[in-house]
Amino acid sequence: MDHFPGFWVVLYLWQPKACFFVHRMNCVVSPVQTSQIAHSHQKKAEFRMDMSYRIAIDCGHGFVKGLMAYQPRLLMPSLIVSADETSDTGHIVASESLDRVQWTGQPQYRYRVGETAALDASSLFSRNKAQDRLTRDLTVIAIDRLLPPEVLAARIQLAVGLPLTWYHTMHQAVADSLTGDVRVNQRQLRLHTVVFPQGIAAVLTVIPPGSPSGLYGVVDVGYRTVDFLIVEVPDHAPPRLMGSWAGTVELGIAQAMQQLSNQINDQWQVDYAPHELATKLTITVRGKQQSIQVERQKALSQWQERVTERIQTVWAPILSRLQSLIVVGGAASILAGTVIGTMPVTIAPESQWANVQGYLQTLESGQ
């Protein structure tokens, strides 16, 4: 339990009173209230440049998810390439479409991000997140995309996450790397960052207060990694993390996409990067459209078997005792209808957003 200090904040928030926090800065409220306020007759919070804004970013290996109160959600591919290092193709991209990032005391870097970087970028996957400039700068570009256009300077309270088994050794260094003054395009930002363990933050959104007592399994299926944990919910008390049943394995959906990429290359002798195939059902091969649905289904089925077998092996002694086995993450829907051992899988509502919603709710508590 000592490896996941952020879990104690989550436990505090899990109590019913946490759902009714209203905070001074920005007059922001918890995510469970945001959708209600958006449809009410209350006046929107006015954004002022001399105030702080609370923002949660889940910079995953597949997609970046971003949330802040009163603003539309942000969802974009986790693709970023330095325009300064790709001069052979960068000249054909309009200058205004480039994102510029400059941290105090460091050079300015120019980037193409999201779909504009699809042909040149590779999916982000660095185990040393604190030293990963691309992930760091993609995170602050996401902040820039979330903020209203009238905000030219702001203090940002930022929440991000790390896979469970990376959290203990990396969370402070990642927080430090994302804390400081940075200019992003036309905005001057001052960041203070906190880091939460993935999966644990999702407990707030997938196991709400008042849930029946018992053991709950939570599996967070991402692009590169799969986090898993078991939480015990006692009667009339906050949940308790069972640390011996928690961990991370590198079995994300990227494995299926790499297999699909290899199959396409073998069959048609054409190269498609794994991240390009995430949503494709057809590809272009020498001027013709080719369906890849059969190859895609084969790759996904084999990946599904590997994931379920690993979870079944790790949780074998306790699996049948679970009250529920809940799956979150961007690739969660692929496990819909799956039975692990004898335990049916439940796909969480808005599974892709479970972690980032937990980050924001925890951040907004002021704890």
mmCIF file of C-alpha atoms in Angstrom:
data_model
loop_
_atom_site.group_PDB
_atom_site.id
_atom_site.type_symbol
_atom_site.label_atom_id
_atom_site.label_comp_id
_atom_site.label_asym_id
_atom_site.label_seq_id
_atom_site.Cartn_x
_atom_site.Cartn_y
_atom_site.Cartn_z
ATOM 1 C CA MET A 1 0.000 0.000 0.000
ATOM 2 C CA ASP A 2 2.912 2.362 0.704
ATOM 3 C CA HIS A 3 3.764 2.250 -3.016
ATOM 4 C CA PHE A 4 0.491 4.005 -3.878
ATOM 5 C CA PRO A 5 0.166 7.044 -1.551
ATOM 6 C CA GLY A 6 -2.281 8.657 -3.958
ATOM 7 C CA PHE A 7 -4.745 5.907 -3.133
ATOM 8 C CA TRP A 8 -5.463 7.465 0.269
ATOM 9 C CA VAL A 9 -6.747 10.605 -1.451
ATOM 10 C CA VAL A 10 -8.941 8.444 -3.654
ATOM 11 C CA LEU A 11 -10.322 6.672 -0.590
ATOM 12 C CA TYR A 12 -11.185 9.992 1.008
ATOM 13 C CA LEU A 13 -12.962 11.129 -2.114
ATOM 14 C CA TRP A 14 -14.875 7.874 -2.360
ATOM 15 C CA GLN A 15 -16.941 8.908 0.637
ATOM 16 C CA PRO A 16 -20.345 10.296 -0.347
ATOM 17 C CA LYS A 17 -19.596 13.834 0.791
ATOM 18 C CA ALA A 18 -16.913 14.088 -1.898
ATOM 19 C CA CYS A 19 -19.606 14.238 -4.557
ATOM 20 C CA PHE A 20 -20.698 17.648 -3.278
ATOM 21 C CA PHE A 21 -17.423 19.556 -3.161
ATOM 22 C CA VAL A 22 -17.552 23.073 -4.559
ATOM 23 C CA HIS A 23 -14.167 24.767 -4.704
ATOM 24 C CA ARG A 24 -13.038 28.356 -4.672
ATOM 25 C CA MET A 25 -10.745 28.393 -7.673
ATOM 26 C CA ASN A 26 -12.774 28.611 -10.889
ATOM 27 C CA CYS A 27 -15.899 27.648 -8.942
ATOM 28 C CA VAL A 28 -15.311 24.169 -10.340
ATOM 29 C CA VAL A 29 -17.191 21.095 -9.235
ATOM 30 C CA SER A 30 -16.694 17.385 -9.508
ATOM 31 C CA PRO A 31 -17.208 15.629 -12.876
ATOM 32 C CA VAL A 32 -20.413 13.977 -11.659
ATOM 33 C CA GLN A 33 -21.935 17.452 -11.425
ATOM 34 C CA THR A 34 -20.416 18.994 -14.558
ATOM 35 C CA SER A 35 -22.889 17.453 -16.994
ATOM 36 C CA GLN A 36 -25.803 18.533 -14.789
ATOM 37 C CA ILE A 37 -24.555 22.112 -14.632
ATOM 38 C CA ALA A 38 -24.062 22.197 -18.396
ATOM 39 C CA HIS A 39 -27.787 21.613 -18.782
ATOM 40 C CA SER A 40 -28.881 23.902 -15.979
ATOM 41 C CA HIS A 41 -29.607 27.624 -16.002
ATOM 42 C CA GLN A 42 -26.557 28.421 -13.887
ATOM 43 C CA LYS A 43 -24.126 30.888 -15.384
ATOM 44 C CA LYS A 44 -20.895 29.391 -16.689
ATOM 45 C CA ALA A 45 -17.802 30.063 -14.646
ATOM 46 C CA GLU A 46 -15.958 33.015 -16.109
ATOM 47 C CA PHE A 47 -12.353 32.315 -17.001
ATOM 48 C CA ARG A 48 -9.929 34.935 -15.773
ATOM 49 C CA MET A 49 -6.256 35.080 -16.570
ATOM 50 C CA ASP A 50 -5.348 35.813 -12.956
ATOM 51 C CA MET A 51 -6.900 32.574 -11.707
ATOM 52 C CA SER A 52 -5.834 28.959 -11.698
ATOM 53 C CA TYR A 53 -7.388 26.199 -13.725
ATOM 54 C CA ARG A 54 -7.550 22.548 -12.792
ATOM 55 C CA ILE A 55 -6.840 20.232 -15.694
ATOM 56 C CA ALA A 56 -6.461 16.458 -15.968
ATOM 57 C CA ILE A 57 -4.527 14.919 -18.853
ATOM 58 C CA ASP A 58 -4.207 11.218 -19.608
ATOM 59 C CA CYS A 59 -1.375 11.158 -22.145
ATOM 60 C CA GLY A 60 -1.728 7.525 -23.089
ATOM 61 C CA HIS A 61 0.334 5.618 -25.593
ATOM 62 C CA GLY A 62 -2.616 5.575 -28.011
ATOM 63 C CA PHE A 63 -4.691 8.685 -27.309
ATOM 64 C CA VAL A 64 -4.490 11.854 -25.249
ATOM 65 C CA LYS A 65 -7.562 12.509 -23.112
ATOM 66 C CA GLY A 66 -8.061 15.880 -21.439
ATOM 67 C CA LEU A 67 -10.676 17.302 -19.076
ATOM 68 C CA MET A 68 -11.394 20.589 -17.359
ATOM 69 C CA ALA A 69 -14.618 21.974 -15.982
ATOM 70 C CA TYR A 70 -16.949 23.790 -18.375
ATOM 71 C CA GLN A 71 -14.864 22.957 -21.458
ATOM 72 C CA PRO A 72 -15.380 20.286 -24.146
ATOM 73 C CA ARG A 73 -13.376 17.105 -23.692
ATOM 74 C CA LEU A 74 -10.148 16.689 -25.619
ATOM 75 C CA LEU A 75 -9.388 13.443 -27.464
ATOM 76 C CA MET A 76 -6.559 13.190 -29.981
ATOM 77 C CA PRO A 77 -4.011 10.575 -31.107
ATOM 78 C CA SER A 78 -0.811 10.435 -29.047
ATOM 79 C CA LEU A 79 1.292 11.329 -32.073
ATOM 80 C CA ILE A 80 3.931 14.029 -32.035
ATOM 81 C CA VAL A 81 6.949 14.726 -34.232
ATOM 82 C CA SER A 82 9.469 17.547 -34.047
ATOM 83 C CA ALA A 83 9.127 19.805 -37.075
ATOM 84 C CA ASP A 84 12.706 20.981 -36.505
ATOM 85 C CA GLU A 85 14.004 17.422 -36.942
ATOM 86 C CA THR A 86 11.973 16.593 -40.081
ATOM 87 C CA SER A 87 13.001 19.410 -42.386
ATOM 88 C CA ASP A 88 12.604 17.172 -45.409
ATOM 89 C CA THR A 89 8.823 17.113 -44.981
ATOM 90 C CA GLY A 90 8.225 19.867 -42.454
ATOM 91 C CA HIS A 91 8.425 22.641 -45.079
ATOM 92 C CA ILE A 92 5.147 21.534 -46.652
ATOM 93 C CA VAL A 93 3.227 22.050 -43.404
ATOM 94 C CA ALA A 94 1.833 25.540 -42.893
ATOM 95 C CA SER A 95 3.710 27.362 -40.161
ATOM 96 C CA GLU A 96 0.498 28.255 -38.329
ATOM 97 C CA SER A 97 -0.360 24.565 -37.966
ATOM 98 C CA LEU A 98 2.753 23.905 -35.890
ATOM 99 C CA ASP A 99 2.635 23.911 -32.099
ATOM 100 C CA ARG A 100 5.448 25.756 -30.332
ATOM 101 C CA VAL A 101 6.648 24.895 -26.840
ATOM 102 C CA GLN A 102 9.356 26.662 -24.846
ATOM 103 C CA TRP A 103 10.104 25.926 -21.209
ATOM 104 C CA THR A 104 11.973 28.589 -19.255
ATOM 105 C CA GLY A 105 15.697 28.265 -19.838
ATOM 106 C CA GLN A 106 15.274 25.797 -22.715
ATOM 107 C CA PRO A 107 15.116 26.113 -26.515
ATOM 108 C CA GLN A 108 11.832 26.470 -28.353
ATOM 109 C CA TYR A 109 10.609 23.308 -30.104
ATOM 110 C CA ARG A 110 8.090 23.143 -32.931
ATOM 111 C CA TYR A 111 5.830 20.128 -33.371
ATOM 112 C CA ARG A 112 3.220 18.525 -35.532
ATOM 113 C CA VAL A 113 0.750 16.618 -33.379
ATOM 114 C CA GLY A 114 -2.222 14.314 -33.783
ATOM 115 C CA GLU A 115 -3.366 13.506 -37.316
ATOM 116 C CA THR A 116 -0.913 15.946 -38.906
ATOM 117 C CA ALA A 117 1.949 13.837 -37.504
ATOM 118 C CA ALA A 118 0.499 10.445 -38.484
ATOM 119 C CA LEU A 119 2.872 9.687 -41.364
ATOM 120 C CA ASP A 120 6.099 10.529 -39.527
ATOM 121 C CA ALA A 121 5.412 9.911 -35.836
ATOM 122 C CA SER A 122 5.666 6.665 -33.948
ATOM 123 C CA SER A 123 3.522 5.856 -30.953
ATOM 124 C CA LEU A 124 4.934 7.204 -27.698
ATOM 125 C CA PHE A 125 6.421 4.577 -25.443
ATOM 126 C CA SER A 126 9.180 5.628 -23.108
ATOM 127 C CA ARG A 127 9.643 3.937 -19.759
ATOM 128 C CA ASN A 128 11.443 7.025 -18.451
ATOM 129 C CA LYS A 129 8.569 9.474 -18.634
ATOM 130 C CA ALA A 130 10.455 12.145 -16.698
ATOM 131 C CA GLN A 131 13.095 12.343 -19.456
ATOM 132 C CA ASP A 132 10.675 11.996 -22.367
ATOM 133 C CA ARG A 133 10.468 15.432 -23.986
ATOM 134 C CA LEU A 134 7.830 14.393 -26.502
ATOM 135 C CA THR A 135 5.385 13.138 -23.859
ATOM 136 C CA ARG A 136 6.035 16.201 -21.701
ATOM 137 C CA ASP A 137 5.421 18.646 -24.540
ATOM 138 C CA LEU A 138 2.429 16.742 -25.927
ATOM 139 C CA THR A 139 0.892 17.077 -22.464
ATOM 140 C CA VAL A 140 1.234 20.869 -22.406
ATOM 141 C CA ILE A 141 -0.011 21.120 -26.011
ATOM 142 C CA ALA A 142 -3.107 19.250 -24.825
ATOM 143 C CA ILE A 143 -3.529 21.857 -22.073
ATOM 144 C CA ASP A 144 -3.323 24.582 -24.714
ATOM 145 C CA ARG A 145 -6.049 22.849 -26.744
ATOM 146 C CA LEU A 146 -8.339 22.657 -23.697
ATOM 147 C CA LEU A 147 -8.094 26.264 -22.527
ATOM 148 C CA PRO A 148 -10.542 28.871 -23.842
ATOM 149 C CA PRO A 149 -9.021 31.161 -26.506
ATOM 150 C CA GLU A 150 -9.274 34.274 -24.345
ATOM 151 C CA VAL A 151 -6.879 32.859 -21.730
ATOM 152 C CA LEU A 152 -3.383 34.123 -22.592
ATOM 153 C CA ALA A 153 -1.736 33.469 -19.227
ATOM 154 C CA ALA A 154 -2.706 31.055 -16.477
ATOM 155 C CA ARG A 155 -1.612 29.003 -13.527
ATOM 156 C CA ILE A 156 -2.432 25.358 -14.115
ATOM 157 C CA GLN A 157 -2.978 22.707 -11.494
ATOM 158 C CA LEU A 158 -2.331 19.594 -13.549
ATOM 159 C CA ALA A 159 -3.086 15.941 -12.785
ATOM 160 C CA VAL A 160 -1.556 13.104 -14.798
ATOM 161 C CA GLY A 161 -1.046 9.378 -14.247
ATOM 162 C CA LEU A 162 1.455 6.527 -14.490
ATOM 163 C CA PRO A 163 1.072 2.738 -14.772
ATOM 164 C CA LEU A 164 0.892 1.076 -11.359
ATOM 165 C CA THR A 165 4.303 -0.579 -11.319
ATOM 166 C CA TRP A 166 6.026 2.555 -12.620
ATOM 167 C CA TYR A 167 4.369 4.860 -10.126
ATOM 168 C CA HIS A 168 6.545 4.276 -7.051
ATOM 169 C CA THR A 169 9.858 4.980 -8.777
ATOM 170 C CA MET A 170 8.778 7.679 -11.240
ATOM 171 C CA HIS A 171 5.915 9.774 -9.891
ATOM 172 C CA GLN A 172 8.016 12.510 -8.263
ATOM 173 C CA ALA A 173 10.348 12.881 -11.241
ATOM 174 C CA VAL A 174 7.382 13.088 -13.634
ATOM 175 C CA ALA A 175 5.714 15.700 -11.428
ATOM 176 C CA ASP A 176 8.944 17.740 -11.397
ATOM 177 C CA SER A 177 9.336 17.514 -15.186
ATOM 178 C CA LEU A 178 5.832 18.953 -15.659
ATOM 179 C CA THR A 179 6.188 21.717 -13.080
ATOM 180 C CA GLY A 180 7.440 25.172 -14.059
ATOM 181 C CA ASP A 181 6.912 27.989 -16.556
ATOM 182 C CA VAL A 182 6.267 27.183 -20.192
ATOM 183 C CA ARG A 183 5.101 29.099 -23.247
ATOM 184 C CA VAL A 184 2.790 27.074 -25.484
ATOM 185 C CA ASN A 185 1.936 28.844 -28.723
ATOM 186 C CA GLN A 186 0.500 32.214 -27.585
ATOM 187 C CA ARG A 187 -0.036 31.286 -23.933
ATOM 188 C CA GLN A 188 2.223 31.657 -20.920
ATOM 189 C CA LEU A 189 1.530 28.898 -18.403
ATOM 190 C CA ARG A 190 2.793 28.162 -14.903
ATOM 191 C CA LEU A 191 2.296 24.485 -14.061
ATOM 192 C CA HIS A 192 2.151 22.612 -10.787
ATOM 193 C CA THR A 193 1.658 18.891 -11.332
ATOM 194 C CA VAL A 194 0.558 15.914 -9.274
ATOM 195 C CA VAL A 195 0.761 12.307 -10.462
ATOM 196 C CA PHE A 196 -1.700 9.505 -9.673
ATOM 197 C CA PRO A 197 -1.481 5.754 -10.233
ATOM 198 C CA GLN A 198 -3.565 4.545 -13.171
ATOM 199 C CA GLY A 199 -6.416 2.221 -12.370
ATOM 200 C CA ILE A 200 -6.590 3.420 -8.780
ATOM 201 C CA ALA A 201 -7.951 6.787 -9.949
ATOM 202 C CA ALA A 202 -10.578 4.941 -11.973
ATOM 203 C CA VAL A 203 -11.975 3.450 -8.752
ATOM 204 C CA LEU A 204 -13.733 6.789 -8.172
ATOM 205 C CA THR A 205 -15.754 6.469 -11.342
ATOM 206 C CA VAL A 206 -16.374 2.720 -11.619
ATOM 207 C CA ILE A 207 -17.012 1.763 -7.973
ATOM 208 C CA PRO A 208 -19.223 4.595 -6.672
ATOM 209 C CA PRO A 209 -20.115 5.129 -3.002
ATOM 210 C CA GLY A 210 -22.914 2.810 -1.933
ATOM 211 C CA SER A 211 -21.655 -0.129 -3.982
ATOM 212 C CA PRO A 212 -22.314 -3.555 -2.394
ATOM 213 C CA SER A 213 -19.524 -4.787 -0.141
ATOM 214 C CA GLY A 214 -17.088 -7.325 -1.524
ATOM 215 C CA LEU A 215 -14.067 -7.646 -3.776
ATOM 216 C CA TYR A 216 -13.879 -5.749 -7.065
ATOM 217 C CA GLY A 217 -11.369 -6.353 -9.823
ATOM 218 C CA VAL A 218 -10.413 -3.419 -12.050
ATOM 219 C CA VAL A 219 -8.467 -3.984 -15.270
ATOM 220 C CA ASP A 220 -7.203 -0.943 -17.201
ATOM 221 C CA VAL A 221 -6.482 -1.916 -20.805
ATOM 222 C CA GLY A 222 -4.401 0.670 -22.629
ATOM 223 C CA TYR A 223 -2.446 0.883 -25.857
ATOM 224 C CA ARG A 224 0.816 -0.445 -24.405
ATOM 225 C CA THR A 225 0.076 -1.613 -20.880
ATOM 226 C CA VAL A 226 -2.580 -3.418 -18.861
ATOM 227 C CA ASP A 227 -2.941 -2.439 -15.187
ATOM 228 C CA PHE A 228 -4.871 -4.661 -12.818
ATOM 229 C CA LEU A 229 -5.899 -4.271 -9.179
ATOM 230 C CA ILE A 230 -8.361 -5.637 -6.647
ATOM 231 C CA VAL A 231 -10.221 -3.414 -4.198
ATOM 232 C CA GLU A 232 -12.092 -4.573 -1.134
ATOM 233 C CA VAL A 233 -15.235 -2.577 -0.339
ATOM 234 C CA PRO A 234 -16.255 -3.101 3.304
ATOM 235 C CA ASP A 235 -19.687 -2.243 4.719
ATOM 236 C CA HIS A 236 -19.975 1.491 5.480
ATOM 237 C CA ALA A 237 -16.285 2.204 4.866
ATOM 238 C CA PRO A 238 -14.028 3.359 2.014
ATOM 239 C CA PRO A 239 -12.473 0.688 -0.230
ATOM 240 C CA ARG A 240 -9.098 -0.879 0.506
ATOM 241 C CA LEU A 241 -6.526 -1.687 -2.147
ATOM 242 C CA MET A 242 -5.226 -5.247 -1.975
ATOM 243 C CA GLY A 243 -1.676 -4.467 -3.050
ATOM 244 C CA SER A 244 -0.552 -8.046 -3.552
ATOM 245 C CA TRP A 245 -3.046 -8.412 -6.416
ATOM 246 C CA ALA A 246 -2.010 -5.226 -8.260
ATOM 247 C CA GLY A 247 0.428 -4.851 -11.136
ATOM 248 C CA THR A 248 1.195 -3.892 -14.725
ATOM 249 C CA VAL A 249 1.944 -6.042 -17.776
ATOM 250 C CA GLU A 250 2.934 -4.863 -21.240
ATOM 251 C CA LEU A 251 0.051 -6.502 -23.049
ATOM 252 C CA GLY A 252 -1.776 -3.499 -24.450
ATOM 253 C CA ILE A 253 -3.679 -3.370 -27.723
ATOM 254 C CA ALA A 254 -0.458 -2.309 -29.485
ATOM 255 C CA GLN A 255 0.496 -5.993 -29.585
ATOM 256 C CA ALA A 256 -2.563 -6.791 -31.687
ATOM 257 C CA MET A 257 -1.890 -3.837 -33.977
ATOM 258 C CA GLN A 258 1.733 -4.911 -34.434
ATOM 259 C CA GLN A 259 0.574 -8.417 -35.331
ATOM 260 C CA LEU A 260 -1.904 -6.931 -37.812
ATOM 261 C CA SER A 261 0.849 -4.767 -39.303
ATOM 262 C CA ASN A 262 3.028 -7.842 -39.755
ATOM 263 C CA GLN A 263 0.178 -9.794 -41.400
ATOM 264 C CA ILE A 264 -0.454 -6.950 -43.855
ATOM 265 C CA ASN A 265 3.214 -6.771 -44.756
ATOM 266 C CA ASP A 266 3.411 -10.539 -45.290
ATOM 267 C CA GLN A 267 0.268 -10.671 -47.411
ATOM 268 C CA TRP A 268 0.528 -7.487 -49.496
ATOM 269 C CA GLN A 269 4.150 -6.334 -49.025
ATOM 270 C CA VAL A 270 3.063 -2.889 -47.832
ATOM 271 C CA ASP A 271 3.991 -1.126 -44.603
ATOM 272 C CA TYR A 272 1.427 0.321 -42.202
ATOM 273 C CA ALA A 273 2.529 1.416 -38.734
ATOM 274 C CA PRO A 274 0.567 -0.179 -35.853
ATOM 275 C CA HIS A 275 -0.917 3.167 -34.759
ATOM 276 C CA GLU A 276 -2.264 3.747 -38.279
ATOM 277 C CA LEU A 277 -4.335 0.543 -38.025
ATOM 278 C CA ALA A 278 -6.107 1.321 -34.751
ATOM 279 C CA THR A 279 -9.443 2.096 -36.444
ATOM 280 C CA LYS A 280 -8.951 0.921 -40.030
ATOM 281 C CA LEU A 281 -11.105 -1.744 -41.658
ATOM 282 C CA THR A 282 -9.617 -1.207 -45.127
ATOM 283 C CA ILE A 283 -6.201 -0.176 -46.436
ATOM 284 C CA THR A 284 -4.909 1.131 -49.744
ATOM 285 C CA VAL A 285 -2.594 -1.251 -51.601
ATOM 286 C CA ARG A 286 -1.217 -0.045 -54.931
ATOM 287 C CA GLY A 287 -4.317 1.971 -55.747
ATOM 288 C CA LYS A 288 -6.870 -0.581 -54.580
ATOM 289 C CA GLN A 289 -8.874 -0.827 -51.354
ATOM 290 C CA GLN A 290 -8.300 -4.049 -49.444
ATOM 291 C CA SER A 291 -10.459 -5.209 -46.545
ATOM 292 C CA ILE A 292 -8.470 -6.198 -43.465
ATOM 293 C CA GLN A 293 -11.433 -7.226 -41.323
ATOM 294 C CA VAL A 294 -10.457 -10.917 -41.285
ATOM 295 C CA GLU A 295 -6.839 -10.170 -40.408
ATOM 296 C CA ARG A 296 -7.922 -7.615 -37.819
ATOM 297 C CA GLN A 297 -10.326 -9.998 -36.104
ATOM 298 C CA LYS A 298 -7.654 -12.712 -35.970
ATOM 299 C CA ALA A 299 -5.145 -10.352 -34.346
ATOM 300 C CA LEU A 300 -7.707 -9.057 -31.828
ATOM 301 C CA SER A 301 -8.917 -12.557 -30.907
ATOM 302 C CA GLN A 302 -5.380 -13.767 -30.238
ATOM 303 C CA TRP A 303 -4.613 -10.652 -28.195
ATOM 304 C CA GLN A 304 -7.825 -11.124 -26.215
ATOM 305 C CA GLU A 305 -6.791 -14.676 -25.368
ATOM 306 C CA ARG A 306 -3.366 -13.538 -24.136
ATOM 307 C CA VAL A 307 -4.850 -10.835 -21.889
ATOM 308 C CA THR A 308 -7.552 -13.047 -20.366
ATOM 309 C CA GLU A 309 -5.088 -15.881 -19.783
ATOM 310 C CA ARG A 310 -2.694 -13.541 -17.978
ATOM 311 C CA ILE A 311 -5.408 -12.103 -15.724
ATOM 312 C CA GLN A 312 -6.778 -15.563 -15.026
ATOM 313 C CA THR A 313 -3.297 -16.793 -14.049
ATOM 314 C CA VAL A 314 -2.524 -13.823 -11.787
ATOM 315 C CA TRP A 315 -5.934 -13.785 -10.073
ATOM 316 C CA ALA A 316 -6.664 -17.529 -10.106
ATOM 317 C CA PRO A 317 -6.947 -17.935 -6.291
ATOM 318 C CA ILE A 318 -9.349 -15.007 -5.891
ATOM 319 C CA LEU A 319 -11.094 -14.569 -9.254
ATOM 320 C CA SER A 320 -14.293 -16.451 -8.419
ATOM 321 C CA ARG A 321 -14.750 -14.407 -5.216
ATOM 322 C CA LEU A 322 -15.093 -11.081 -7.046
ATOM 323 C CA GLN A 323 -18.280 -9.072 -6.774
ATOM 324 C CA SER A 324 -17.523 -7.655 -10.229
ATOM 325 C CA LEU A 325 -14.675 -7.572 -12.751
ATOM 326 C CA ILE A 326 -14.667 -4.118 -14.325
ATOM 327 C CA VAL A 327 -12.634 -3.192 -17.399
ATOM 328 C CA VAL A 328 -11.646 0.389 -18.224
ATOM 329 C CA GLY A 329 -9.291 1.946 -20.756
ATOM 330 C CA GLY A 330 -9.247 2.743 -24.440
ATOM 331 C CA ALA A 331 -9.266 -0.910 -25.527
ATOM 332 C CA ALA A 332 -11.845 -2.077 -22.973
ATOM 333 C CA SER A 333 -14.646 -2.600 -25.490
ATOM 334 C CA ILE A 334 -12.686 -5.375 -27.213
ATOM 335 C CA LEU A 335 -13.129 -7.483 -24.076
ATOM 336 C CA ALA A 336 -16.926 -7.047 -24.067
ATOM 337 C CA GLY A 337 -18.668 -10.367 -23.571
ATOM 338 C CA THR A 338 -15.493 -12.042 -22.330
ATOM 339 C CA VAL A 339 -15.472 -14.473 -19.419
ATOM 340 C CA ILE A 340 -12.208 -14.712 -17.485
ATOM 341 C CA GLY A 341 -12.190 -18.064 -15.772
ATOM 342 C CA THR A 342 -15.812 -18.200 -14.690
ATOM 343 C CA MET A 343 -16.062 -14.463 -14.084
ATOM 344 C CA PRO A 344 -17.933 -12.362 -16.673
ATOM 345 C CA VAL A 345 -16.376 -9.028 -17.629
ATOM 346 C CA THR A 346 -18.217 -5.718 -17.147
ATOM 347 C CA ILE A 347 -17.166 -2.861 -19.416
ATOM 348 C CA ALA A 348 -17.335 0.410 -17.490
ATOM 349 C CA PRO A 349 -19.444 3.227 -18.953
ATOM 350 C CA GLU A 350 -17.180 5.716 -20.737
ATOM 351 C CA SER A 351 -14.328 3.304 -20.077
ATOM 352 C CA GLN A 352 -11.793 5.362 -22.033
ATOM 353 C CA TRP A 353 -12.344 8.310 -19.674
ATOM 354 C CA ALA A 354 -12.351 6.500 -16.316
ATOM 355 C CA ASN A 355 -8.784 7.388 -15.302
ATOM 356 C CA VAL A 356 -8.796 11.027 -16.387
ATOM 357 C CA GLN A 357 -12.173 11.564 -14.696
ATOM 358 C CA GLY A 358 -10.654 10.166 -11.513
ATOM 359 C CA TYR A 359 -7.626 12.450 -11.831
ATOM 360 C CA LEU A 360 -9.814 15.532 -12.189
ATOM 361 C CA GLN A 361 -12.174 14.573 -9.382
ATOM 362 C CA THR A 362 -9.233 13.999 -7.045
ATOM 363 C CA LEU A 363 -7.567 17.252 -8.096
ATOM 364 C CA GLU A 364 -10.735 19.262 -7.600
ATOM 365 C CA SER A 365 -11.099 18.006 -4.053
ATOM 366 C CA GLY A 366 -8.207 20.224 -3.011
ATOM 367 C CA GLN A 367 -6.755 17.328 -1.041
#
